[in-house]
Tab-separated table of N, CA and C in Angstrom:
chain	number	residue	atom	x	y	z
A	1	UNK	N	96.146	148.052	109.894
A	1	UNK	CA	95.107	149.015	110.206
A	1	UNK	C	94.726	148.886	111.680
A	2	UNK	N	94.437	150.029	112.267
A	2	UNK	CA	93.942	150.040	113.641
A	2	UNK	C	92.450	149.715	113.635
A	3	UNK	N	91.956	149.212	114.769
A	3	UNK	CA	90.523	148.996	114.900
A	3	UNK	C	89.789	150.318	114.713
A	4	UNK	N	88.684	150.273	114.017
A	4	UNK	CA	87.838	151.430	113.713
A	4	UNK	C	88.558	152.447	112.825
A	5	UNK	N	89.627	152.016	112.157
A	5	UNK	CA	90.336	152.903	111.231
A	5	UNK	C	89.480	153.199	110.007
A	6	UNK	N	89.906	154.175	109.226
A	6	UNK	CA	89.183	154.550	108.007
A	6	UNK	C	90.114	154.444	106.806
A	7	UNK	N	89.556	154.079	105.686
A	7	UNK	CA	90.301	153.944	104.443
A	7	UNK	C	89.650	154.854	103.419
A	8	UNK	N	90.413	155.720	102.801
A	8	UNK	CA	89.887	156.568	101.722
A	8	UNK	C	90.175	155.865	100.404
A	9	UNK	N	89.137	155.662	99.608
A	9	UNK	CA	89.285	155.003	98.315
A	9	UNK	C	88.993	156.025	97.239
A	10	UNK	N	89.961	156.289	96.414
A	10	UNK	CA	89.796	157.288	95.362
A	10	UNK	C	90.365	156.740	94.070
A	11	UNK	N	89.568	156.737	93.032
A	11	UNK	CA	90.062	156.387	91.713
A	11	UNK	C	89.757	154.973	91.280
A	12	UNK	N	89.053	154.857	90.204
A	12	UNK	CA	88.775	153.575	89.570
A	12	UNK	C	88.950	153.702	88.069
A	13	UNK	N	89.362	154.856	87.620
A	13	UNK	CA	89.407	155.135	86.191
A	13	UNK	C	90.321	154.162	85.445
A	14	UNK	N	91.341	153.651	86.106
A	14	UNK	CA	92.260	152.729	85.441
A	14	UNK	C	91.583	151.417	85.063
A	15	UNK	N	90.430	151.123	85.650
A	15	UNK	CA	89.738	149.869	85.363
A	15	UNK	C	88.503	150.048	84.487
A	16	UNK	N	88.150	151.271	84.119
A	16	UNK	CA	86.923	151.509	83.371
A	16	UNK	C	86.841	150.714	82.078
A	17	UNK	N	87.921	150.604	81.345
A	17	UNK	CA	87.895	149.958	80.040
A	17	UNK	C	88.451	148.537	80.051
A	18	UNK	N	88.658	147.965	81.215
A	18	UNK	CA	89.170	146.595	81.290
A	18	UNK	C	88.131	145.610	80.770
A	19	UNK	N	88.558	144.692	79.930
A	19	UNK	CA	87.643	143.660	79.436
A	19	UNK	C	87.619	142.463	80.385
A	20	UNK	N	88.657	142.339	81.217
A	20	UNK	CA	88.744	141.259	82.198
A	20	UNK	C	88.749	141.885	83.590
A	21	UNK	N	87.877	141.406	84.488
A	21	UNK	CA	87.857	141.974	85.845
A	21	UNK	C	89.211	141.834	86.535
A	22	UNK	N	89.548	142.808	87.362
A	22	UNK	CA	90.795	142.779	88.118
A	22	UNK	C	90.729	141.686	89.180
A	23	UNK	N	91.858	141.051	89.434
A	23	UNK	CA	91.932	140.060	90.505
A	23	UNK	C	92.945	140.542	91.531
A	24	UNK	N	92.863	139.995	92.691
A	24	UNK	CA	93.814	140.391	93.714
A	24	UNK	C	93.291	140.068	95.096
A	25	UNK	N	94.030	140.464	96.107
A	25	UNK	CA	93.602	140.167	97.478
A	25	UNK	C	92.336	140.952	97.839
A	26	UNK	N	91.538	140.353	98.657
A	26	UNK	CA	90.308	141.006	99.099
A	26	UNK	C	90.461	141.430	100.552
A	27	UNK	N	90.029	142.610	100.850
A	27	UNK	CA	90.218	143.182	102.190
A	27	UNK	C	89.019	142.966	103.099
A	28	UNK	N	87.973	142.301	102.615
A	28	UNK	CA	86.762	142.175	103.414
A	28	UNK	C	86.980	141.573	104.800
A	29	UNK	N	87.784	140.502	104.966
A	29	UNK	CA	87.965	139.980	106.331
A	29	UNK	C	88.546	141.018	107.290
A	30	UNK	N	89.551	141.759	106.860
A	30	UNK	CA	90.139	142.783	107.739
A	30	UNK	C	89.122	143.868	108.046
A	31	UNK	N	88.355	144.259	107.039
A	31	UNK	CA	87.331	145.291	107.246
A	31	UNK	C	86.307	144.813	108.266
A	32	UNK	N	85.903	143.562	108.159
A	32	UNK	CA	84.906	143.009	109.069
A	32	UNK	C	85.439	142.885	110.493
A	33	UNK	N	86.565	142.207	110.667
A	33	UNK	CA	87.049	141.903	112.015
A	33	UNK	C	87.608	143.113	112.752
A	34	UNK	N	88.104	144.097	112.035
A	34	UNK	CA	88.618	145.302	112.684
A	34	UNK	C	87.585	146.421	112.706
A	35	UNK	N	86.390	146.133	112.190
A	35	UNK	CA	85.288	147.091	112.165
A	35	UNK	C	85.715	148.410	111.527
A	36	UNK	N	86.379	148.290	110.378
A	36	UNK	CA	86.865	149.466	109.664
A	36	UNK	C	85.734	150.122	108.894
A	37	UNK	N	85.963	151.350	108.525
A	37	UNK	CA	84.998	152.083	107.711
A	37	UNK	C	85.677	152.413	106.381
A	38	UNK	N	85.094	151.953	105.299
A	38	UNK	CA	85.636	152.213	103.971
A	38	UNK	C	84.623	153.074	103.232
A	39	UNK	N	85.077	154.212	102.748
A	39	UNK	CA	84.152	155.178	102.156
A	39	UNK	C	84.683	155.647	100.811
A	40	UNK	N	83.826	155.666	99.825
A	40	UNK	CA	84.212	156.155	98.505
A	40	UNK	C	84.401	157.666	98.520
A	41	UNK	N	85.181	158.140	97.574
A	41	UNK	CA	85.487	159.565	97.490
A	41	UNK	C	85.395	159.997	96.037
A	42	UNK	N	84.549	160.956	95.755
A	42	UNK	CA	84.424	161.511	94.409
A	42	UNK	C	84.854	162.968	94.445
A	43	UNK	N	85.870	163.301	93.691
A	43	UNK	CA	86.371	164.679	93.677
A	43	UNK	C	85.286	165.648	93.218
A	44	UNK	N	84.380	165.164	92.370
A	44	UNK	CA	83.329	166.032	91.838
A	44	UNK	C	82.342	166.491	92.910
A	45	UNK	N	82.327	165.832	94.048
A	45	UNK	CA	81.466	166.254	95.155
A	45	UNK	C	81.942	167.565	95.765
A	46	UNK	N	83.167	167.975	95.439
A	46	UNK	CA	83.760	169.162	96.041
A	46	UNK	C	83.990	170.285	95.035
A	47	UNK	N	83.500	170.119	93.798
A	47	UNK	CA	83.733	171.120	92.756
A	47	UNK	C	83.225	172.507	93.120
A	48	UNK	N	82.130	172.570	93.855
A	48	UNK	CA	81.535	173.866	94.173
A	48	UNK	C	82.154	174.528	95.406
A	49	UNK	N	83.107	173.893	96.027
A	49	UNK	CA	83.747	174.451	97.214
A	49	UNK	C	84.921	175.342	96.801
A	50	UNK	N	85.147	176.462	97.500
A	50	UNK	CA	86.244	177.375	97.158
A	50	UNK	C	87.615	176.692	97.172
A	51	UNK	N	87.798	175.737	98.053
A	51	UNK	CA	89.103	175.080	98.165
A	51	UNK	C	89.403	174.218	96.939
A	52	UNK	N	88.386	173.802	96.188
A	52	UNK	CA	88.589	172.988	94.983
A	52	UNK	C	89.426	173.756	93.965
A	53	UNK	N	89.048	175.006	93.714
A	53	UNK	CA	89.782	175.827	92.748
A	53	UNK	C	91.214	176.072	93.233
A	54	UNK	N	91.355	176.309	94.519
A	54	UNK	CA	92.684	176.514	95.103
A	54	UNK	C	93.543	175.254	94.922
A	55	UNK	N	92.940	174.108	95.125
A	55	UNK	CA	93.648	172.844	94.952
A	55	UNK	C	94.074	172.617	93.516
A	56	UNK	N	93.204	172.968	92.565
A	56	UNK	CA	93.556	172.829	91.152
A	56	UNK	C	94.758	173.702	90.801
A	57	UNK	N	94.770	174.922	91.310
A	57	UNK	CA	95.891	175.831	91.046
A	57	UNK	C	97.189	175.254	91.607
A	58	UNK	N	97.131	174.705	92.823
A	58	UNK	CA	98.316	174.123	93.453
A	58	UNK	C	98.811	172.919	92.664
A	59	UNK	N	97.895	172.062	92.229
A	59	UNK	CA	98.293	170.896	91.439
A	59	UNK	C	98.967	171.314	90.143
A	60	UNK	N	98.426	172.339	89.486
A	60	UNK	CA	99.020	172.827	88.246
A	60	UNK	C	100.438	173.345	88.501
A	61	UNK	N	100.621	174.064	89.600
A	61	UNK	CA	101.960	174.556	89.953
A	61	UNK	C	102.933	173.391	90.134
A	62	UNK	N	102.489	172.352	90.824
A	62	UNK	CA	103.352	171.191	91.048
A	62	UNK	C	103.698	170.498	89.727
A	63	UNK	N	102.712	170.367	88.852
A	63	UNK	CA	102.953	169.727	87.553
A	63	UNK	C	103.961	170.526	86.752
A	64	UNK	N	103.788	171.844	86.722
A	64	UNK	CA	104.720	172.691	85.980
A	64	UNK	C	106.120	172.630	86.582
A	65	UNK	N	106.187	172.584	87.911
A	65	UNK	CA	107.477	172.518	88.598
A	65	UNK	C	108.209	171.209	88.269
A	66	UNK	N	107.483	170.112	88.296
A	66	UNK	CA	108.085	168.806	88.023
A	66	UNK	C	108.481	168.679	86.560
A	67	UNK	N	107.656	169.225	85.666
A	67	UNK	CA	107.921	169.057	84.234
A	67	UNK	C	108.885	170.104	83.679
A	68	UNK	N	109.269	171.092	84.480
A	68	UNK	CA	110.175	172.140	84.005
A	68	UNK	C	111.499	171.523	83.557
A	69	UNK	N	111.902	171.827	82.347
A	69	UNK	CA	113.171	171.340	81.822
A	69	UNK	C	113.092	169.987	81.144
A	70	UNK	N	111.939	169.327	81.212
A	70	UNK	CA	111.781	168.045	80.518
A	70	UNK	C	111.385	168.317	79.077
A	71	UNK	N	112.085	167.739	78.166
A	71	UNK	CA	111.751	167.926	76.750
A	71	UNK	C	111.592	166.601	76.053
């Protein structure tokens, strides 16, 4: 990461039902020493924006394109 870089964090749903907390490397030292900005992102914050509906349509097209012919 570059100094003053930004990290987008999206998605925690995979851990919602975990009975044991996730373990792994912690990024706090890098965030501190490089003065990074880490910001949460909730897709629901953009539901009322016109581009949200456009994005949903595009995602559906991609899903249909990828799944075409899979049985």
